[in-house]
Coordinates of C-alpha atoms in Angstrom, one line a residue:
X771 CA 0.0 0.0 0.0
X772 CA 1.2 3.5 -0.9
X773 CA -0.2 6.6 0.8
X774 CA 0.1 9.9 -1.0
X775 CA -0.3 13.3 0.6
X776 CA 0.8 15.2 -2.4
X777 CA -1.1 18.3 -3.6
X778 CA -3.3 18.3 -6.6
X779 CA -4.9 15.6 -8.9
X780 CA -3.4 12.6 -10.7
X781 CA -1.0 11.5 -8.0
X782 CA -2.5 8.0 -7.5
X783 CA -2.4 7.2 -11.2
X784 CA 1.2 8.4 -11.5
X785 CA 2.3 6.4 -8.5
X786 CA 0.6 3.2 -9.7
X787 CA 2.3 3.6 -13.1
X788 CA 5.7 4.4 -11.6
X789 CA 5.7 1.6 -9.0
X790 CA 4.4 -1.3 -11.1
X791 CA 6.4 -4.4 -10.5
X792 CA 6.1 -7.7 -12.5
X793 CA 2.9 -6.4 -13.9
X794 CA 1.3 -5.7 -10.5
X795 CA 0.3 -2.2 -9.5
X796 CA 0.3 -1.2 -5.8
X797 CA -2.7 -0.2 -3.9
X798 CA -2.6 3.6 -3.6
X799 CA -4.5 5.5 -0.9
X800 CA -5.2 9.2 -1.0
X801 CA -4.6 11.8 1.7
X802 CA -4.4 15.5 2.3
X803 CA -2.8 17.5 5.1
X804 CA -3.1 21.0 6.4
X805 CA 0.1 20.8 8.4
X806 CA 2.2 23.9 7.6
X807 CA 5.9 24.1 7.3
X808 CA 8.7 26.2 5.7
X809 CA 12.1 25.3 4.3
X810 CA 14.4 28.1 5.3
X811 CA 17.4 26.3 3.8
X812 CA 18.2 23.0 2.1
X813 CA 18.0 20.2 4.7
X814 CA 16.0 22.3 7.2
X815 CA 12.2 22.1 7.7
X816 CA 10.4 24.2 10.2
X817 CA 6.9 23.3 11.3
X818 CA 4.9 26.5 11.5
X819 CA 1.3 25.5 12.1
X820 CA -0.6 22.5 13.3
X821 CA -3.2 21.0 11.1
X822 CA -5.1 17.8 10.3
X823 CA -4.4 15.0 7.9
X824 CA -7.1 12.9 6.3
X825 CA -6.6 9.6 4.6
X826 CA -9.0 7.4 2.7
X827 CA -9.5 4.9 -0.2
X828 CA -11.6 4.7 -3.3
X829 CA -14.4 2.8 -1.6
X830 CA -16.3 4.6 1.2
X831 CA -15.3 1.8 3.6
X832 CA -13.0 2.8 6.5
X833 CA -11.1 -0.4 7.1
X834 CA -9.3 -1.4 10.3
X835 CA -6.0 -1.1 8.4
X836 CA -6.8 2.5 7.5
X837 CA -7.8 3.3 11.1
X838 CA -4.5 1.7 12.3
X839 CA -2.5 4.0 10.0
X840 CA -4.4 7.1 11.1
X841 CA -3.8 6.1 14.7
X842 CA -0.1 5.6 14.2
X843 CA 0.3 9.0 12.5
X844 CA -1.7 10.6 15.3
X845 CA 0.5 8.9 17.9
X846 CA 3.6 10.3 16.1
X847 CA 2.2 13.8 16.6
X848 CA 0.4 14.3 13.3
X849 CA -3.3 14.4 14.0
X850 CA -4.9 12.1 11.4
X851 CA -8.4 10.9 10.6
X852 CA -9.6 8.0 8.4
X853 CA -12.5 9.3 6.3
X854 CA -15.1 7.9 3.9
X855 CA -15.2 11.0 1.7
X856 CA -11.5 11.4 0.8
X857 CA -12.4 12.8 -2.6
X858 CA -14.2 15.8 -1.0
X859 CA -11.1 16.4 1.1
X860 CA -8.8 16.3 -1.9
X861 CA -10.9 18.7 -3.9
X862 CA -11.3 21.1 -1.0
X863 CA -7.5 21.1 -0.5
X864 CA -7.1 21.5 -4.3
X865 CA -9.4 24.6 -4.2
X866 CA -7.3 26.2 -1.4
X867 CA -4.0 25.4 -3.2
X868 CA -5.4 26.7 -6.5
X869 CA -6.5 30.0 -4.9
X870 CA -3.4 30.7 -2.8
X871 CA -0.3 29.1 -4.4
X872 CA -0.1 30.7 -7.9
X873 CA -1.2 34.2 -6.7
X874 CA 1.4 34.3 -3.9
X875 CA 4.0 32.9 -6.3
X876 CA 3.3 35.4 -9.1
X877 CA 2.9 38.4 -6.8
X878 CA 5.9 37.4 -4.7
X879 CA 4.0 37.7 -1.4
X880 CA 3.4 35.6 1.7
X881 CA 0.1 33.8 2.3
X882 CA -1.2 36.6 4.5
X883 CA -1.6 38.8 1.5
X884 CA -4.5 36.7 0.2
X885 CA -6.4 37.7 3.3
X886 CA -5.3 41.3 3.5
X887 CA -5.1 42.5 -0.1
X888 CA -8.5 43.2 -1.7
X889 CA -7.4 42.4 -5.2
X890 CA -5.8 39.1 -4.3
X891 CA -8.9 38.2 -2.3
X892 CA -11.1 38.7 -5.3
X893 CA -8.7 36.7 -7.5
X894 CA -8.5 33.9 -4.9
X895 CA -12.3 33.7 -4.7
X896 CA -12.6 33.5 -8.5
X897 CA -10.0 30.7 -8.7
X898 CA -11.6 28.7 -5.9
X899 CA -15.1 29.2 -7.4
X900 CA -13.9 27.6 -10.7
X901 CA -12.5 24.6 -8.8
X902 CA -15.8 24.2 -7.0
X903 CA -17.7 24.2 -10.3
X904 CA -15.4 21.6 -11.8
X905 CA -15.6 19.4 -8.7
X906 CA -19.3 19.4 -8.8
X907 CA -19.2 18.5 -12.5
X908 CA -16.9 15.6 -11.7
X909 CA -19.4 14.3 -9.1
X910 CA -17.8 15.6 -5.9
X911 CA -20.0 18.1 -4.1
X912 CA -18.2 20.7 -2.1
X913 CA -19.7 23.7 -0.4
X914 CA -18.6 27.1 -1.8
X915 CA -18.8 28.9 1.6
X916 CA -16.9 26.2 3.3
X917 CA -14.1 26.3 0.7
X918 CA -13.9 30.1 0.8
X919 CA -13.7 30.0 4.6
X920 CA -10.9 27.5 4.3
X921 CA -9.0 29.8 1.9
X922 CA -9.3 32.6 4.4
X923 CA -8.3 30.4 7.3
X924 CA -5.2 29.0 5.6
X925 CA -4.2 32.5 4.6
X926 CA -4.4 33.7 8.2
X927 CA -3.0 30.7 10.0
X928 CA 0.0 30.3 7.7
X929 CA 0.2 34.1 7.0
X930 CA 4.0 34.3 7.3
X931 CA 4.6 31.3 5.1
X932 CA 5.8 31.6 1.6
X933 CA 3.9 29.1 -0.5
X934 CA 5.8 26.1 -2.0
X935 CA 5.1 27.5 -5.5
X936 CA 6.6 30.8 -4.6
X937 CA 9.7 29.1 -3.2
X938 CA 10.0 26.9 -6.3
X939 CA 9.8 29.9 -8.6
X940 CA 12.4 31.8 -6.6
X941 CA 14.7 28.8 -6.6
X942 CA 14.2 28.1 -10.3
X943 CA 12.5 24.7 -9.5
X944 CA 9.7 23.4 -11.6
X945 CA 6.4 23.9 -9.6
X946 CA 3.3 21.8 -8.9
X947 CA 1.2 24.1 -11.2
X948 CA 0.2 21.2 -13.6
X949 CA -1.2 19.1 -10.8
X950 CA -3.1 22.0 -9.2
X951 CA -4.4 24.8 -11.5
X952 CA -3.5 22.9 -14.7
X953 CA -5.4 19.8 -13.5
X954 CA -8.5 22.0 -12.9
X955 CA -8.3 23.2 -16.5
X956 CA -7.9 19.6 -17.8
X957 CA -10.7 18.3 -15.7
X958 CA -13.0 21.2 -16.7
X959 CA -12.4 20.3 -20.4
X960 CA -13.4 16.7 -19.7
X961 CA -16.8 18.0 -18.7
X962 CA -17.0 20.6 -21.5
X963 CA -16.4 23.5 -19.0
X964 CA -13.9 26.2 -19.0
X965 CA -11.7 27.5 -16.1
X966 CA -10.2 30.6 -17.5
X967 CA -8.8 32.0 -14.3
X968 CA -7.0 28.7 -13.6
X969 CA -5.8 28.6 -17.1
X970 CA -4.3 32.0 -16.9
X971 CA -2.5 31.2 -13.7
X972 CA -1.1 28.0 -15.3
X973 CA 0.1 29.9 -18.4
X974 CA 1.8 32.6 -16.3
X975 CA 3.6 30.1 -14.1
X976 CA 4.6 28.1 -17.1
X977 CA 6.1 31.3 -18.6
X978 CA 8.1 31.9 -15.4
X979 CA 9.3 28.3 -15.5
X980 CA 10.4 28.6 -19.1
X981 CA 12.2 31.8 -18.3
X982 CA 14.1 29.9 -15.6
X983 CA 14.8 27.1 -18.1
X984 CA 12.7 24.6 -16.2
X985 CA 10.1 24.1 -18.9
X986 CA 10.9 23.5 -22.6
X987 CA 9.0 25.1 -25.4
X988 CA 7.1 28.3 -25.9
X989 CA 4.1 27.2 -27.9
X990 CA 1.3 28.1 -25.6
X991 CA -0.6 26.4 -22.7
X992 CA -0.8 22.7 -22.7
X993 CA -1.7 21.3 -19.3
X994 CA 0.9 18.6 -18.4
X995 CA -1.5 16.5 -16.3
X996 CA -2.1 12.7 -16.1
X997 CA -4.9 11.3 -18.3
X998 CA -6.6 9.9 -15.3
X999 CA -7.4 12.3 -12.5
X1000 CA -8.2 11.3 -9.0
X1001 CA -12.0 11.7 -9.2
X1002 CA -14.6 9.1 -8.2
X1003 CA -15.8 8.3 -11.7
X1004 CA -12.2 7.6 -12.8
X1005 CA -10.7 5.9 -9.8
X1006 CA -11.8 2.3 -10.6
X1007 CA -8.5 0.4 -10.9
X1008 CA -6.5 3.5 -9.9
X1009 CA -7.0 3.8 -6.2
X1010 CA -7.7 0.7 -4.1

């Protein structure tokens, strides 16, 4: 069993493909975490805010194995719950990441700016609203007010943090944009929807990555996302 706590969509499919052995694919469980940390220098991680970690599997069953893993993580100091609706957790976290990460990265500001700056607040709400619409189209119902409240809460509680996407751009490292905003655009297209704000963020971050030599080509926006996103309708045989 492999448990992924990575941001965005498509992680389970990517792991199953990468870790296939003798024709056998591993069981991959999904998880999200709101634990906050910063990396002030290579090899150093500073925990800046306590959060909660949720783990789950494709089926709605919470097995004893899943509960045991949650209990072990909690005992180690990382509060963890085993949940039936992991896809809602994944999409809610995706909405928060899509709203905060590219804006802070492109504006060069800490997370607190999302809560304090009126223009960034409007932009974050627009980005999150597109994610909510796409999630609902994909069969995952998430509440708009709950998501917007989560964006505000994360911006406040991790206010002094520099998002991972900002750190990646500043260090010339390729970002998670394709698994976050790019994945929203790709999933929207699957349902004949558009997510123009998320597409704009993706294109702008791609441009910054190309400028740093971390992304080849300059022929426009093509979301570099897995063919199989981690959504309920597409998880059969992807997440066990």
